[in-house]
Tab-separated table of C-alpha atoms and ligand atoms in Angstrom:
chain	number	residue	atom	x	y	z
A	91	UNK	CA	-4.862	2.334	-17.660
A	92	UNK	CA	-1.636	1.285	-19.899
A	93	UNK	CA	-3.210	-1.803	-21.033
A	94	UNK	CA	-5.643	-1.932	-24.144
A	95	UNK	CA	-9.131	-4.784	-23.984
A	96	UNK	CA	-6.866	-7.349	-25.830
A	97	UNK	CA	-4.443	-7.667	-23.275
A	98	UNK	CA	-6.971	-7.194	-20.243
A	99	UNK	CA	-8.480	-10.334	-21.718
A	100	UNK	CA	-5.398	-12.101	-22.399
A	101	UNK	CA	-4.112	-11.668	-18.994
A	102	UNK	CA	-6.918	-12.719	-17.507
A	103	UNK	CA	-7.082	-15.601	-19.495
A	104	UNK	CA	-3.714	-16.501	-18.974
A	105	UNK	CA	-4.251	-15.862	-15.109
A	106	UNK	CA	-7.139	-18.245	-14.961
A	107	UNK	CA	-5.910	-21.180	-17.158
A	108	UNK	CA	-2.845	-21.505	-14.350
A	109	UNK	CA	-5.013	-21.670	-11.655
A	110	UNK	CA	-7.990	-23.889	-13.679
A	111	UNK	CA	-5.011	-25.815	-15.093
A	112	UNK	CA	-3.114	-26.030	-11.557
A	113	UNK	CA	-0.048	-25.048	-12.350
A	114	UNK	CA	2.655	-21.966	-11.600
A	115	UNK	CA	3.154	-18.870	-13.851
A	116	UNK	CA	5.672	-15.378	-13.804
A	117	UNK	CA	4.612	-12.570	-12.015
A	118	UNK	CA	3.061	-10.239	-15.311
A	119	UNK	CA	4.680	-7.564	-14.295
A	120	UNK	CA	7.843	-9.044	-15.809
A	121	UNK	CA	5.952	-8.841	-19.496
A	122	UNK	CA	4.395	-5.718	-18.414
A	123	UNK	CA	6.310	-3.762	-16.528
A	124	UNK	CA	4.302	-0.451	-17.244
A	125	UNK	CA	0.930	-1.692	-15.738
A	126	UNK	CA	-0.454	0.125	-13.107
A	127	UNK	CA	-3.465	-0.325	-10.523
A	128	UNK	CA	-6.301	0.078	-12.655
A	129	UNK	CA	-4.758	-2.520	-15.176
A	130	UNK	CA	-4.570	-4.619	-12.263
A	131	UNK	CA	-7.937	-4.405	-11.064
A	132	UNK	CA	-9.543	-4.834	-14.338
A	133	UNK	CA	-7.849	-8.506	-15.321
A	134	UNK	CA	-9.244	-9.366	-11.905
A	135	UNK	CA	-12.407	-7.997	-12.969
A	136	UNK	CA	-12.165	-10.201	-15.763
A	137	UNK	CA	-11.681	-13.360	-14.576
A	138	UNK	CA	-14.726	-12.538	-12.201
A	139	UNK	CA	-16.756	-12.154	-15.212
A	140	UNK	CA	-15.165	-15.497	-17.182
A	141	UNK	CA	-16.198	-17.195	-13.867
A	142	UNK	CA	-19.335	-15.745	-13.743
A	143	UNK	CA	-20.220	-16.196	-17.488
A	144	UNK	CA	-19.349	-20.213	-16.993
A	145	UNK	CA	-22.371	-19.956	-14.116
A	146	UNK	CA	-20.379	-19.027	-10.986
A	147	UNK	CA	-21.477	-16.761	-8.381
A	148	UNK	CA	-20.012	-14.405	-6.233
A	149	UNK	CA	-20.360	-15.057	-2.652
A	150	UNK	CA	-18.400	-12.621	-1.068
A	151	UNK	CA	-15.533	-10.335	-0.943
A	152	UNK	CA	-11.458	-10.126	0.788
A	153	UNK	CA	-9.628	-7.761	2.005
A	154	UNK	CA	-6.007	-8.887	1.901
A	155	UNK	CA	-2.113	-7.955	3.435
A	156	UNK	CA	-3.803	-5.850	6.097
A	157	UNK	CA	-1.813	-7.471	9.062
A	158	UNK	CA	1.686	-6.357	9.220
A	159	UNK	CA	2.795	-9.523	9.373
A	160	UNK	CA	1.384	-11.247	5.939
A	161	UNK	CA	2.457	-7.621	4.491
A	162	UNK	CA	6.378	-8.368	5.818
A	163	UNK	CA	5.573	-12.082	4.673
A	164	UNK	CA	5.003	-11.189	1.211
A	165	UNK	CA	7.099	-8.013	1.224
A	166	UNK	CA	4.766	-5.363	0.186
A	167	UNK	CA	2.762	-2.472	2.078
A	168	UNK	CA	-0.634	-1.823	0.684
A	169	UNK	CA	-3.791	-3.871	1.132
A	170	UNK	CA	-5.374	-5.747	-2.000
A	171	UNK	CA	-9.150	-6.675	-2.307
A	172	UNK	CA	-10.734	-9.687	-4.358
A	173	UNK	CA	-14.020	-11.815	-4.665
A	174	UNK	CA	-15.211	-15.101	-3.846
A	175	UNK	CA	-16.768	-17.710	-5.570
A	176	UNK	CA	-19.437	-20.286	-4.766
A	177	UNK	CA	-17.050	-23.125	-5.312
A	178	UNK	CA	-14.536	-21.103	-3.202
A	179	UNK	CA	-17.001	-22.240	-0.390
A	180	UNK	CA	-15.891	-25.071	2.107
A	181	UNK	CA	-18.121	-26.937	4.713
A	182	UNK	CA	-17.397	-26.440	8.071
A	183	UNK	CA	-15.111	-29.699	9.073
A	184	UNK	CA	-14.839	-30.565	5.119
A	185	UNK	CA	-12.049	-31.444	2.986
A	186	UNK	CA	-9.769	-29.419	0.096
A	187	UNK	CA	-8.484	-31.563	-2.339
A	188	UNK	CA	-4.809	-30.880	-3.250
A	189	UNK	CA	-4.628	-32.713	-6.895
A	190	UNK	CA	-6.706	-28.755	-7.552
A	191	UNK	CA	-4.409	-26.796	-5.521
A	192	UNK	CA	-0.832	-25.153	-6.724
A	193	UNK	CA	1.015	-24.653	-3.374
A	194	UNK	CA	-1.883	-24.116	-0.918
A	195	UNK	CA	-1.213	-21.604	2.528
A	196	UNK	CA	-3.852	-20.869	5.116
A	197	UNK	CA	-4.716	-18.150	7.072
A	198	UNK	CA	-6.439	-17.193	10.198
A	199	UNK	CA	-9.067	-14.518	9.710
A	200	UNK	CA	-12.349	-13.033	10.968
A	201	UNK	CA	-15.259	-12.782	8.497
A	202	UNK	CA	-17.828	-10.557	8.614
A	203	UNK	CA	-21.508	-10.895	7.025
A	204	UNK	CA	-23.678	-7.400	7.094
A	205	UNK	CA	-27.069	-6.969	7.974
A	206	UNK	CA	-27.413	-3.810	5.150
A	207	UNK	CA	-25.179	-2.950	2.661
A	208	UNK	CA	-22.276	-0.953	2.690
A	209	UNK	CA	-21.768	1.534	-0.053
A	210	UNK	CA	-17.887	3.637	-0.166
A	211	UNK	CA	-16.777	5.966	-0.176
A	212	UNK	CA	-16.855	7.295	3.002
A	213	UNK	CA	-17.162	3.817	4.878
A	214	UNK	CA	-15.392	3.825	8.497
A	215	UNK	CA	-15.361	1.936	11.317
A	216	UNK	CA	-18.836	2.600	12.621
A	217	UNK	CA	-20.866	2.278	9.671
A	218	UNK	CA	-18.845	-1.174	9.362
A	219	UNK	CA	-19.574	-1.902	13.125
A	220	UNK	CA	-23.257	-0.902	12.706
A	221	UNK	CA	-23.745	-2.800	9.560
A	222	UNK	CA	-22.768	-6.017	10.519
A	223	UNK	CA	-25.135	-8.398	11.405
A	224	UNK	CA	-22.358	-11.208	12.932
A	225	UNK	CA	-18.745	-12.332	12.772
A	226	UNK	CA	-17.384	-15.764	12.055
A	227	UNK	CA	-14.116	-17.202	12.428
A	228	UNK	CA	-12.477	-18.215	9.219
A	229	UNK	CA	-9.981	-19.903	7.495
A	230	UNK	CA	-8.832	-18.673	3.836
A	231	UNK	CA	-6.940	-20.960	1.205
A	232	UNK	CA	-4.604	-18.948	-0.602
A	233	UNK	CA	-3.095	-20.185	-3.500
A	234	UNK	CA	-0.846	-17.938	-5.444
A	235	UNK	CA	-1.041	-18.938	-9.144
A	236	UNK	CA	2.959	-16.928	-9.183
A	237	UNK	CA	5.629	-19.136	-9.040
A	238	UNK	CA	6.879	-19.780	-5.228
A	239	UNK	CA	4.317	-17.202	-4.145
A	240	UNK	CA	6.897	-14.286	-5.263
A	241	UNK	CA	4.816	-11.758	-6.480
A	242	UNK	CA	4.437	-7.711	-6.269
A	243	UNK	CA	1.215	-5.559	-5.883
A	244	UNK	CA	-0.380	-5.608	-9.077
A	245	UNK	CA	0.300	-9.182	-9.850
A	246	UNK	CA	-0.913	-10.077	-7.136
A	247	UNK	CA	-4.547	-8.151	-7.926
A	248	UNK	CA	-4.841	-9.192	-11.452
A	249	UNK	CA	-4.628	-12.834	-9.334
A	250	UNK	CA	-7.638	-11.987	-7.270
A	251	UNK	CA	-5.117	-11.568	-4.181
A	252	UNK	CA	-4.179	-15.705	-4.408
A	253	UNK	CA	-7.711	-16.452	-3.663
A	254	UNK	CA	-9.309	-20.189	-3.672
A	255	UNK	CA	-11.188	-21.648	-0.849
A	256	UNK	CA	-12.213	-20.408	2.372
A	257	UNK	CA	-14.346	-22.121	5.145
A	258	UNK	CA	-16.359	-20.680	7.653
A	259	UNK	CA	-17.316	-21.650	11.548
A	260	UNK	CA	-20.919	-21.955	12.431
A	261	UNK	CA	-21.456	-19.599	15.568
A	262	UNK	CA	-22.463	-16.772	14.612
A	263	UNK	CA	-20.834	-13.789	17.271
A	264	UNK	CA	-22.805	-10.485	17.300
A	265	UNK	CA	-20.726	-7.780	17.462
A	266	UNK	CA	-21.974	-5.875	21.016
A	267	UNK	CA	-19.757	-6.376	23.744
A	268	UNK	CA	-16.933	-7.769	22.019
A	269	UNK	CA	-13.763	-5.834	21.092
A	270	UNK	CA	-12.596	-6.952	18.075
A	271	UNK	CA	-8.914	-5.842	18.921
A	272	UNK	CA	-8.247	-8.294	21.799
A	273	UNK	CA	-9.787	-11.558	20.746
A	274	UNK	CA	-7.321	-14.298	20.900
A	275	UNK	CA	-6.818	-16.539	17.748
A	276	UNK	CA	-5.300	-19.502	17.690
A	277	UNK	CA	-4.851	-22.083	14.231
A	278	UNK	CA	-3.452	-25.126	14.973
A	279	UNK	CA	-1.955	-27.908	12.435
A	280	UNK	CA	-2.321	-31.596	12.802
A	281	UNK	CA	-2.805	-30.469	16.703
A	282	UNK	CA	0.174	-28.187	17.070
A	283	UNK	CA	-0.141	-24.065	17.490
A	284	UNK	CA	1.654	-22.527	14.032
A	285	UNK	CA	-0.328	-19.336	13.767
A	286	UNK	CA	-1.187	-17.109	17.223
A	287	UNK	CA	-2.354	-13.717	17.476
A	288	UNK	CA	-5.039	-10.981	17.968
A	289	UNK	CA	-7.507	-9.220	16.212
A	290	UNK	CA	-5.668	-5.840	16.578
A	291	UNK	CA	-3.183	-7.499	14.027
A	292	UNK	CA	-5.442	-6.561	11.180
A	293	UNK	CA	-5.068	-2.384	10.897
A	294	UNK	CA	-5.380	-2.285	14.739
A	295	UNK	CA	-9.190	-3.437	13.899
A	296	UNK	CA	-10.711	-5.846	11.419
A	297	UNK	CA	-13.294	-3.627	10.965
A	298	UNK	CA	-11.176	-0.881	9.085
A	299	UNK	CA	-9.780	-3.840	6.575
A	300	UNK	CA	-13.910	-3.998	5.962
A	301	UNK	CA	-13.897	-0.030	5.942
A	302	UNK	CA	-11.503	0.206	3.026
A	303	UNK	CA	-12.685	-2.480	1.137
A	304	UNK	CA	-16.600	-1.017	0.833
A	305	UNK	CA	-15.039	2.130	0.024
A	306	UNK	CA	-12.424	0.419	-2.821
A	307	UNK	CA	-16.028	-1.209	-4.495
A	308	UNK	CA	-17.541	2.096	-3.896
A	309	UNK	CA	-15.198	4.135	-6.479
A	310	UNK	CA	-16.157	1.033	-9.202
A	311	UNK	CA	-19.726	1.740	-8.599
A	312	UNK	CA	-19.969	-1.589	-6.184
A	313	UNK	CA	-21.244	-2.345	-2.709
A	314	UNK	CA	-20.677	-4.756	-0.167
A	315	UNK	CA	-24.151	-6.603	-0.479
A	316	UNK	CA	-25.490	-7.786	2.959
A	317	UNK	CA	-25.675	-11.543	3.758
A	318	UNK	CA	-22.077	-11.847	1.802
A	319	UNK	CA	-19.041	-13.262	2.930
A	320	UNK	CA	-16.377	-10.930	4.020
A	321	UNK	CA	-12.967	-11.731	4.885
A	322	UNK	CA	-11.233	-9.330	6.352
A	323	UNK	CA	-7.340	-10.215	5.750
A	324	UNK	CA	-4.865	-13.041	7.188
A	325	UNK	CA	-3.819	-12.169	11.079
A	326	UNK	CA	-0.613	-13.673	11.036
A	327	UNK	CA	1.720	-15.409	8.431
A	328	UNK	CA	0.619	-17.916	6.323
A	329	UNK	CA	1.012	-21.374	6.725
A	330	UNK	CA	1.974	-23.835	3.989
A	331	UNK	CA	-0.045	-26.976	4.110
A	332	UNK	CA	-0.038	-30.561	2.434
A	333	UNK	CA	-2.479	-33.656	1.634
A	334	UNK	CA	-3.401	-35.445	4.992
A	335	UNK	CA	-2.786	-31.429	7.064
A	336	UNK	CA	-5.841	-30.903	8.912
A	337	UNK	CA	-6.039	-27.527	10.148
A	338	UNK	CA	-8.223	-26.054	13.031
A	339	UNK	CA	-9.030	-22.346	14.247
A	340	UNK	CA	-10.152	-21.282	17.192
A	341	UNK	CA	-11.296	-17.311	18.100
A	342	UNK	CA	-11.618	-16.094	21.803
A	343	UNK	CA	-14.973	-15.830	22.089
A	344	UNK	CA	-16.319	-16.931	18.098
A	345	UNK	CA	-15.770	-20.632	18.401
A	346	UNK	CA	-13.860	-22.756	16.005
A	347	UNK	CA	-13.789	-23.556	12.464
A	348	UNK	CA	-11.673	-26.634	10.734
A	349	UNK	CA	-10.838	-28.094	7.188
A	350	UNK	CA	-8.814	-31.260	5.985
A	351	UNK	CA	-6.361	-31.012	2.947
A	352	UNK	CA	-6.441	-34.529	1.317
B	672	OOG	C1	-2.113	-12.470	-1.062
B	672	OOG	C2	-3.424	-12.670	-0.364
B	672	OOG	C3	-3.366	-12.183	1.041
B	672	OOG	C4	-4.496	-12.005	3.275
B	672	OOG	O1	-5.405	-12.341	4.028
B	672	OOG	O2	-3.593	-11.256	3.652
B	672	OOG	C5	-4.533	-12.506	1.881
B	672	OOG	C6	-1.088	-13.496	-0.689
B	672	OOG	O3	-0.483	-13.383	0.384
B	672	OOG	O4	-0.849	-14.417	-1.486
B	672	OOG	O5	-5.479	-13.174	1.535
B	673	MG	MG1	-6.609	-13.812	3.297
Protein backbone atom coordinates (compact mmCIF):
# COMPACT_ATOMS: atom_id res chain seq x y z
CA UNK A 1 0.00 0.00 0.00
CA UNK A 2 1.27 3.75 -0.94
CA UNK A 3 -1.95 5.24 -0.09
CA UNK A 4 -2.90 6.28 3.60
CA UNK A 5 -7.18 5.76 4.92
CA UNK A 6 -7.75 9.46 3.87
CA UNK A 7 -7.08 9.02 0.43
CA UNK A 8 -8.56 5.34 0.19
CA UNK A 9 -11.74 7.13 1.21
CA UNK A 10 -11.38 10.03 -0.92
CA UNK A 11 -10.86 8.05 -3.95
CA UNK A 12 -13.50 6.06 -3.44
CA UNK A 13 -15.64 8.78 -2.87
CA UNK A 14 -14.61 10.56 -5.74
CA UNK A 15 -14.99 7.21 -7.82
CA UNK A 16 -18.56 6.78 -6.75
CA UNK A 17 -19.94 10.38 -6.98
CA UNK A 18 -18.97 10.09 -11.02
CA UNK A 19 -20.72 7.14 -11.48
CA UNK A 20 -23.86 8.14 -8.82
CA UNK A 21 -23.58 11.59 -10.43
CA UNK A 22 -23.27 10.13 -14.16
CA UNK A 23 -20.66 11.79 -15.34
CA UNK A 24 -16.76 11.15 -16.68
CA UNK A 25 -13.59 11.53 -14.51
CA UNK A 26 -9.35 11.11 -15.12
CA UNK A 27 -7.91 7.94 -14.77
CA UNK A 28 -6.33 8.39 -10.77
CA UNK A 29 -3.41 7.20 -11.70
CA UNK A 30 -2.64 10.61 -13.22
CA UNK A 31 -2.93 12.18 -9.39
CA UNK A 32 -1.40 9.12 -8.13
CA UNK A 33 0.96 7.81 -10.07
CA UNK A 34 2.69 5.71 -7.22
CA UNK A 35 -0.42 3.51 -6.40
CA UNK A 36 -0.11 0.05 -6.71
CA UNK A 37 -2.55 -3.11 -6.62
CA UNK A 38 -3.43 -3.23 -3.16
CA UNK A 39 -4.32 0.61 -3.27
CA UNK A 40 -6.40 -0.37 -6.04
CA UNK A 41 -8.26 -3.05 -4.56
CA UNK A 42 -8.98 -1.32 -1.40
CA UNK A 43 -10.90 2.01 -3.00
CA UNK A 44 -12.92 -0.73 -4.67
CA UNK A 45 -13.36 -2.24 -1.42
CA UNK A 46 -14.60 0.94 -0.37
CA UNK A 47 -17.11 1.85 -2.48
CA UNK A 48 -18.49 -1.79 -1.83
CA UNK A 49 -18.81 -0.86 1.69
CA UNK A 50 -20.36 2.96 0.94
CA UNK A 51 -22.85 0.88 -1.17
CA UNK A 52 -23.40 -1.50 1.28
CA UNK A 53 -23.67 0.94 4.27
CA UNK A 54 -26.56 2.95 2.11
CA UNK A 55 -28.47 -0.76 2.23
CA UNK A 56 -27.11 -2.43 -0.93
CA UNK A 57 -26.26 -5.94 -1.28
CA UNK A 58 -23.87 -7.86 -2.97
CA UNK A 59 -25.16 -10.28 -5.39
CA UNK A 60 -22.34 -11.58 -7.01
CA UNK A 61 -18.91 -11.31 -8.28
CA UNK A 62 -16.77 -10.57 -12.09
CA UNK A 63 -14.02 -11.64 -13.39
CA UNK A 64 -12.94 -9.18 -16.07
CA UNK A 65 -10.28 -8.74 -19.40
CA UNK A 66 -9.90 -12.51 -19.44
CA UNK A 67 -10.61 -12.84 -23.29
CA UNK A 68 -7.79 -11.70 -25.36
CA UNK A 69 -9.81 -9.73 -27.19
CA UNK A 70 -11.45 -7.17 -24.45
CA UNK A 71 -7.66 -7.32 -23.04
CA UNK A 72 -6.33 -5.92 -26.78
CA UNK A 73 -9.63 -3.73 -26.62
CA UNK A 74 -8.67 -1.97 -23.61
CA UNK A 75 -4.91 -2.44 -24.01
CA UNK A 76 -3.85 -4.15 -20.94
CA UNK A 77 -2.88 -7.91 -20.00
CA UNK A 78 -4.00 -8.96 -16.60
CA UNK A 79 -7.48 -9.91 -15.45
CA UNK A 80 -9.39 -7.57 -12.85
CA UNK A 81 -12.18 -8.83 -10.43
CA UNK A 82 -15.20 -6.73 -8.93
CA UNK A 83 -18.70 -7.17 -7.20
CA UNK A 84 -22.18 -6.78 -8.00
CA UNK A 85 -24.90 -5.09 -6.61
CA UNK A 86 -28.61 -5.79 -6.19
CA UNK A 87 -29.54 -2.82 -8.28
CA UNK A 88 -26.83 -4.02 -10.75
CA UNK A 89 -29.57 -6.74 -11.39
CA UNK A 90 -31.68 -6.60 -14.71
CA UNK A 91 -34.85 -8.70 -15.59
CA UNK A 92 -34.57 -10.97 -18.21
CA UNK A 93 -36.15 -8.96 -21.42
CA UNK A 94 -36.08 -5.58 -19.17
CA UNK A 95 -34.93 -2.22 -19.84
CA UNK A 96 -31.56 0.04 -18.75
CA UNK A 97 -32.23 3.46 -18.61
CA UNK A 98 -29.50 5.66 -20.21
CA UNK A 99 -30.33 9.23 -18.42
CA UNK A 100 -28.12 6.75 -15.36
CA UNK A 101 -25.57 5.53 -17.65
CA UNK A 102 -22.07 7.42 -18.69
CA UNK A 103 -21.17 5.73 -22.04
CA UNK A 104 -22.71 2.24 -21.63
CA UNK A 105 -20.83 -1.08 -23.64
CA UNK A 106 -22.09 -4.63 -23.42
CA UNK A 107 -20.65 -7.77 -23.34
CA UNK A 108 -21.30 -11.34 -24.03
CA UNK A 109 -20.48 -13.62 -21.12
CA UNK A 110 -21.26 -16.90 -19.34
CA UNK A 111 -22.26 -16.74 -15.65
CA UNK A 112 -21.87 -19.20 -13.34
CA UNK A 113 -23.92 -19.77 -9.92
CA UNK A 114 -22.25 -22.60 -7.45
CA UNK A 115 -23.90 -25.17 -5.67
CA UNK A 116 -21.05 -24.84 -2.53
CA UNK A 117 -18.72 -22.34 -2.04
CA UNK A 118 -15.49 -21.84 -3.36
CA UNK A 119 -12.74 -20.81 -1.05
CA UNK A 120 -8.86 -19.76 -2.89
CA UNK A 121 -6.34 -20.30 -2.89
CA UNK A 122 -5.80 -23.25 -4.59
CA UNK A 123 -9.12 -23.08 -6.75
CA UNK A 124 -8.71 -24.77 -10.39
CA UNK A 125 -10.69 -25.86 -12.92
CA UNK A 126 -12.27 -28.88 -11.30
CA UNK A 127 -13.18 -27.65 -8.05
CA UNK A 128 -14.85 -24.75 -10.25
CA UNK A 129 -16.44 -27.46 -12.56
CA UNK A 130 -17.58 -29.52 -9.52
CA UNK A 131 -18.91 -26.61 -7.65
CA UNK A 132 -21.16 -25.25 -9.95
CA UNK A 133 -24.55 -25.95 -9.73
CA UNK A 134 -25.58 -24.28 -13.48
CA UNK A 135 -24.49 -21.78 -16.12
CA UNK A 136 -26.44 -18.93 -17.60
CA UNK A 137 -25.88 -16.84 -20.47
CA UNK A 138 -25.30 -13.23 -19.68
CA UNK A 139 -25.04 -9.92 -20.69
CA UNK A 140 -22.82 -7.31 -18.57
CA UNK A 141 -23.24 -3.37 -18.74
CA UNK A 142 -20.02 -1.85 -18.43
CA UNK A 143 -19.75 1.58 -17.84
CA UNK A 144 -16.36 3.04 -17.30
CA UNK A 145 -16.70 6.06 -14.97
CA UNK A 146 -12.85 7.16 -16.96
CA UNK A 147 -13.21 9.48 -19.52
CA UNK A 148 -13.66 7.70 -23.14
CA UNK A 149 -13.12 4.39 -21.38
CA UNK A 150 -9.14 5.10 -21.42
CA UNK A 151 -8.01 3.70 -18.42
CA UNK A 152 -4.94 1.42 -17.05
CA UNK A 153 -5.00 -1.53 -14.51
CA UNK A 154 -5.41 -0.04 -11.29
CA UNK A 155 -7.85 2.57 -12.33
CA UNK A 156 -9.68 0.44 -13.66
CA UNK A 157 -9.97 -1.77 -10.11
CA UNK A 158 -10.43 1.10 -7.84
CA UNK A 159 -13.63 1.44 -10.56
CA UNK A 160 -14.92 -1.97 -9.71
CA UNK A 161 -13.68 -3.09 -13.35
CA UNK A 162 -16.52 -0.47 -15.11
CA UNK A 163 -19.20 -2.44 -13.51
CA UNK A 164 -23.14 -1.46 -13.61
CA UNK A 165 -25.81 -3.73 -14.74
CA UNK A 166 -25.87 -7.15 -15.87
CA UNK A 167 -28.89 -9.40 -16.89
CA UNK A 168 -29.21 -12.91 -16.81
CA UNK A 169 -31.15 -15.71 -19.14
CA UNK A 170 -33.52 -18.03 -17.45
CA UNK A 171 -32.38 -21.68 -18.49
CA UNK A 172 -30.46 -22.86 -16.29
CA UNK A 173 -27.54 -25.36 -18.26
CA UNK A 174 -25.92 -27.97 -15.94
CA UNK A 175 -22.59 -28.33 -16.58
CA UNK A 176 -22.27 -32.41 -17.59
CA UNK A 177 -21.90 -32.99 -21.07
CA UNK A 178 -21.22 -29.65 -22.20
CA UNK A 179 -17.74 -28.30 -23.06
CA UNK A 180 -17.54 -25.02 -22.13
CA UNK A 181 -14.74 -24.28 -24.79
CA UNK A 182 -16.84 -24.82 -27.96
CA UNK A 183 -20.20 -23.29 -27.24
CA UNK A 184 -21.11 -20.83 -29.83
CA UNK A 185 -22.17 -17.24 -28.72
CA UNK A 186 -23.76 -15.01 -30.61
CA UNK A 187 -25.08 -11.07 -29.35
CA UNK A 188 -26.93 -9.43 -31.73
CA UNK A 189 -27.98 -5.52 -31.86
CA UNK A 190 -31.27 -4.20 -33.02
CA UNK A 191 -31.23 -7.77 -35.01
CA UNK A 192 -27.78 -7.61 -36.52
CA UNK A 193 -24.64 -10.05 -35.31
CA UNK A 194 -21.84 -7.40 -33.66
CA UNK A 195 -20.27 -9.75 -31.17
CA UNK A 196 -19.46 -13.73 -32.27
CA UNK A 197 -17.36 -16.13 -30.61
CA UNK A 198 -16.67 -19.16 -28.31
CA UNK A 199 -16.30 -20.01 -24.93
CA UNK A 200 -12.58 -20.95 -25.35
CA UNK A 201 -12.17 -17.07 -25.77
CA UNK A 202 -12.19 -16.64 -22.04
CA UNK A 203 -8.51 -18.25 -20.79
CA UNK A 204 -9.21 -21.20 -23.18
CA UNK A 205 -12.12 -21.99 -20.44
CA UNK A 206 -14.54 -19.83 -18.49
CA UNK A 207 -14.06 -21.89 -15.78
CA UNK A 208 -10.35 -20.78 -15.05
CA UNK A 209 -11.61 -16.86 -15.18
CA UNK A 210 -13.91 -18.45 -12.08
CA UNK A 211 -10.65 -20.33 -10.84
CA UNK A 212 -8.68 -17.14 -10.36
CA UNK A 213 -11.23 -15.11 -9.13
CA UNK A 214 -12.13 -17.59 -5.88
CA UNK A 215 -8.57 -17.72 -5.38
CA UNK A 216 -8.08 -13.54 -5.70
CA UNK A 217 -11.13 -13.40 -2.68
CA UNK A 218 -9.35 -16.18 -1.06
CA UNK A 219 -5.98 -14.12 -0.21
CA UNK A 220 -8.62 -11.17 1.31
CA UNK A 221 -10.09 -13.76 3.48
CA UNK A 222 -13.34 -14.02 0.96
CA UNK A 223 -15.21 -16.78 -0.80
CA UNK A 224 -17.28 -17.16 -3.66
CA UNK A 225 -20.66 -17.82 -1.72
CA UNK A 226 -22.91 -20.39 -3.55
CA UNK A 227 -26.22 -19.25 -5.14
CA UNK A 228 -24.18 -15.88 -6.29
CA UNK A 229 -23.85 -14.46 -9.51
CA UNK A 230 -20.65 -15.00 -11.28
CA UNK A 231 -19.57 -13.49 -14.38
CA UNK A 232 -16.88 -14.81 -15.78
CA UNK A 233 -15.37 -11.97 -18.22
CA UNK A 234 -16.55 -10.38 -21.72
CA UNK A 235 -15.88 -13.05 -24.80
CA UNK A 236 -15.35 -10.66 -27.36
CA UNK A 237 -15.08 -6.78 -27.67
CA UNK A 238 -17.40 -4.63 -26.29
CA UNK A 239 -20.09 -3.06 -27.90
CA UNK A 240 -21.14 0.56 -27.44
CA UNK A 241 -24.85 0.96 -27.16
CA UNK A 242 -27.52 3.88 -27.14
CA UNK A 243 -31.27 4.69 -25.95
CA UNK A 244 -33.78 2.68 -28.18
CA UNK A 245 -30.48 -0.42 -28.75
CA UNK A 246 -32.02 -3.55 -27.82
CA UNK A 247 -29.55 -6.15 -27.48
CA UNK A 248 -30.00 -10.03 -27.54
CA UNK A 249 -27.60 -13.09 -26.68
CA UNK A 250 -27.81 -16.27 -27.61
CA UNK A 251 -25.32 -19.41 -26.23
CA UNK A 252 -25.09 -22.80 -28.16
CA UNK A 253 -26.76 -24.84 -26.06
CA UNK A 254 -27.77 -22.15 -22.79
CA UNK A 255 -30.55 -20.31 -24.51
CA UNK A 256 -30.87 -16.61 -24.81
CA UNK A 257 -30.92 -13.66 -22.69
CA UNK A 258 -32.01 -9.86 -23.87
CA UNK A 259 -32.19 -6.21 -22.46
CA UNK A 260 -33.48 -2.80 -23.97
CA UNK A 261 -31.45 0.50 -23.45
CA UNK A 262 -34.12 3.31 -23.38
C1 LIG B 1 -13.27 -3.36 -17.75
C2 LIG B 1 -14.26 -4.43 -17.42
C3 LIG B 1 -14.05 -5.64 -18.26
C4 LIG B 1 -14.88 -7.90 -18.98
O1 LIG B 1 -15.78 -8.73 -19.00
O2 LIG B 1 -13.83 -8.06 -19.60
C5 LIG B 1 -15.09 -6.68 -18.16
C6 LIG B 1 -13.60 -2.61 -19.00
O3 LIG B 1 -13.35 -3.12 -20.10
O4 LIG B 1 -14.10 -1.48 -18.90
O5 LIG B 1 -16.10 -6.59 -17.51
MG1 LIG C 1 -17.53 -8.12 -18.16
Amino acid sequence: MTLDQASIIKLAEHIENSELEVHDITKITDDYPDMDWDDAYAIQDEIRRRKQARGARVVGFKAGLTSFAKMKQMGVETPVFGFLMDYFTVADGGEVATSALIHPKVEPEIAFVLKHPLQGPGCHIGSVLAATDFIVPAIEVIDSRYRDFKFDLKSVIADNCSSTRFVIGASMTPLAGLDLRTLGVVMEKNGQPVAIGAGAAVLNHPATAVAELANHLGKRGECLPAGAVILSGGITEAVAVAAGDHVSLRIQSMGSTSLRFI
